[in-house]
Amino acid sequence: MTDAPGSMGPVLSVRRVTKRYGDALAVDDISFDIDAGEVLTLLGRSGCGKSTTLRIVAGLEHPDSGSVHLRGKVVVSTADGIFVAADKRNIGLVFQSYAVWPHMTVEQNIGYPLKIRGWGRNESRARIEEVADMVGLSAFLDRQATQLSGGQQQRVALARALIHEPDLLLLDEPFSNLDTELRSELRFQMKHLQDRLGMSVLYVTHDQIEAMDLSHRVAVMYEGQIQQLGTPRDIYETPANFFIQRFVGKILTFDGTVAARDESAVTVDLGEGVAISLPSEDRELAVGVTVRLTTRPEDVRLGSDPGTAELAIPARIGEVSYLGHQQDCKLLCPGGENTLSAPKATELSPNDTVTLVLDPAKVRIWPWRSA
Ligand code: ADP
Ligand code: MG
């Protein structure tokens, strides 16, 4: 598909959108763009405003202020009093709940958007077969939709959302009602389909693995705001704040106080007679400032033999949970309690003393006010 002249630029632009429900600020001054062929995910805990944002883009909700542009055309502008109805926006929608129509066959379900657009029977049939094939439902076209499993019903919903070649596909936790194995299978299919069709997608999820795997860019939301927008790698490797780092992946934390600093390093006292030195040019980390140090578990090893460029933190093993493929152990460390997974072959017993070996370049220092 080629772009018509003048339709270059983002497929979707959301500008300064705000939505309140009574006193609650569900969406708080949000702006972002989606480019052609891009998957952008809104990621955040339940209640942070993801679905409200998506519903405003879909035209199912009126914002209190702000504007939305689809392919350069204004579909919402509170300033100009514009609101284009949902069915006049060329978008495809899939929600968490299986929204198949029970009294229709799979074919009728998938073909519904063509029917309301007045497509002829033969033309429709060919297109339905094409889309059913894409989502692996070719063999089920004559079944009643209710005779399908949950995963198959969501694929019907996806096929129906795709069939009229929407400018933008909106997916709100589409796999959340499915069991883990099916979720990852559908995620894999979804990714494959997106690669093949180059769809522009606004994806909503609270699942960071889904967000990382499917998205070109991720917008991490918290209390109605976008706190960080970047590639999955940006978000994981250089989180804008502690809460994003904790939300996206696992971390170990150590609380302490800056005990000394020079041009290029700080020394952090973790208590129990342990102090470590870390590279930092951040002037705000003055002597006396309380800080929280964080590092990813994959950047930590349990060992007794730190290299010269590594940091060693002594820890005592607390509880050990045997999980079959690995064991999770609680570690009582200076500056806090942590959990680390270890290979099942490692000998770990409660109360043993171990050394955590850290790479100073992989430790982040967040100024911290304890509650
Ligand atoms: P998410 O999809 O991230 O879980 P939502 O966008 O559904 O979050 O909700 C954001 C906030 O707005 C929540 O506090 C929620 O309770 C509130 N909210 C959402 N829809 C309504 C509504 N129709 N009426 C009142 N409050 C709502
Ligand atoms: Mg939601």
PDB file of C-alpha atoms in Angstrom, residues 28 34 42 53 66 76 79 83 97 105 119 123 134 138 164 181 225 231-232 255 260 318 337 345 353 362 367:
ATOM      1  CA  ASP A  28      -3.352  13.713  32.257  1.00  0.00           C
ATOM      2  CA  ILE A  34       2.523   6.545  15.861  1.00  0.00           C
ATOM      3  CA  LEU A  42       0.951   1.870  26.407  1.00  0.00           C
ATOM      4  CA  THR A  53      -6.435   6.789  26.100  1.00  0.00           C
ATOM      5  CA  GLY A  66      -6.765  17.938  23.520  1.00  0.00           C
ATOM      6  CA  VAL A  76     -11.049  15.123  17.840  1.00  0.00           C
ATOM      7  CA  ALA A  79     -10.650  23.606  20.889  1.00  0.00           C
ATOM      8  CA  PHE A  83     -15.592  14.945  17.152  1.00  0.00           C
ATOM      9  CA  SER A  97     -13.183  -9.910  26.255  1.00  0.00           C
ATOM     10  CA  THR A 105     -20.559 -18.127  12.026  1.00  0.00           C
ATOM     11  CA  TRP A 119     -19.044  -5.286  -0.257  1.00  0.00           C
ATOM     12  CA  GLU A 123     -15.506 -10.114  -3.214  1.00  0.00           C
ATOM     13  CA  MET A 134      -3.507 -15.119   7.935  1.00  0.00           C
ATOM     14  CA  SER A 138      -9.375 -21.233   7.364  1.00  0.00           C
ATOM     15  CA  HIS A 164     -11.102  -3.639   6.077  1.00  0.00           C
ATOM     16  CA  GLU A 181       0.984 -20.793  26.829  1.00  0.00           C
ATOM     17  CA  GLN A 225       0.796  10.389  32.483  1.00  0.00           C
ATOM     18  CA  THR A 231      12.368   1.733  22.493  1.00  0.00           C
ATOM     19  CA  PRO A 232      12.118  -1.376  24.679  1.00  0.00           C
ATOM     20  CA  ASP A 255      19.811   1.694  50.304  1.00  0.00           C
ATOM     21  CA  ALA A 260      32.241  10.764  50.034  1.00  0.00           C
ATOM     22  CA  GLY A 318      17.638 -16.385  53.902  1.00  0.00           C
ATOM     23  CA  GLU A 337      16.709  -7.614  51.304  1.00  0.00           C
ATOM     24  CA  ALA A 345      23.228 -26.939  40.885  1.00  0.00           C
ATOM     25  CA  THR A 353      27.342 -16.266  53.720  1.00  0.00           C
ATOM     26  CA  LYS A 362      25.560  -1.521  35.726  1.00  0.00           C
ATOM     27  CA  PRO A 367      18.349   9.907  45.090  1.00  0.00           C
TER      28      PRO A 367
END
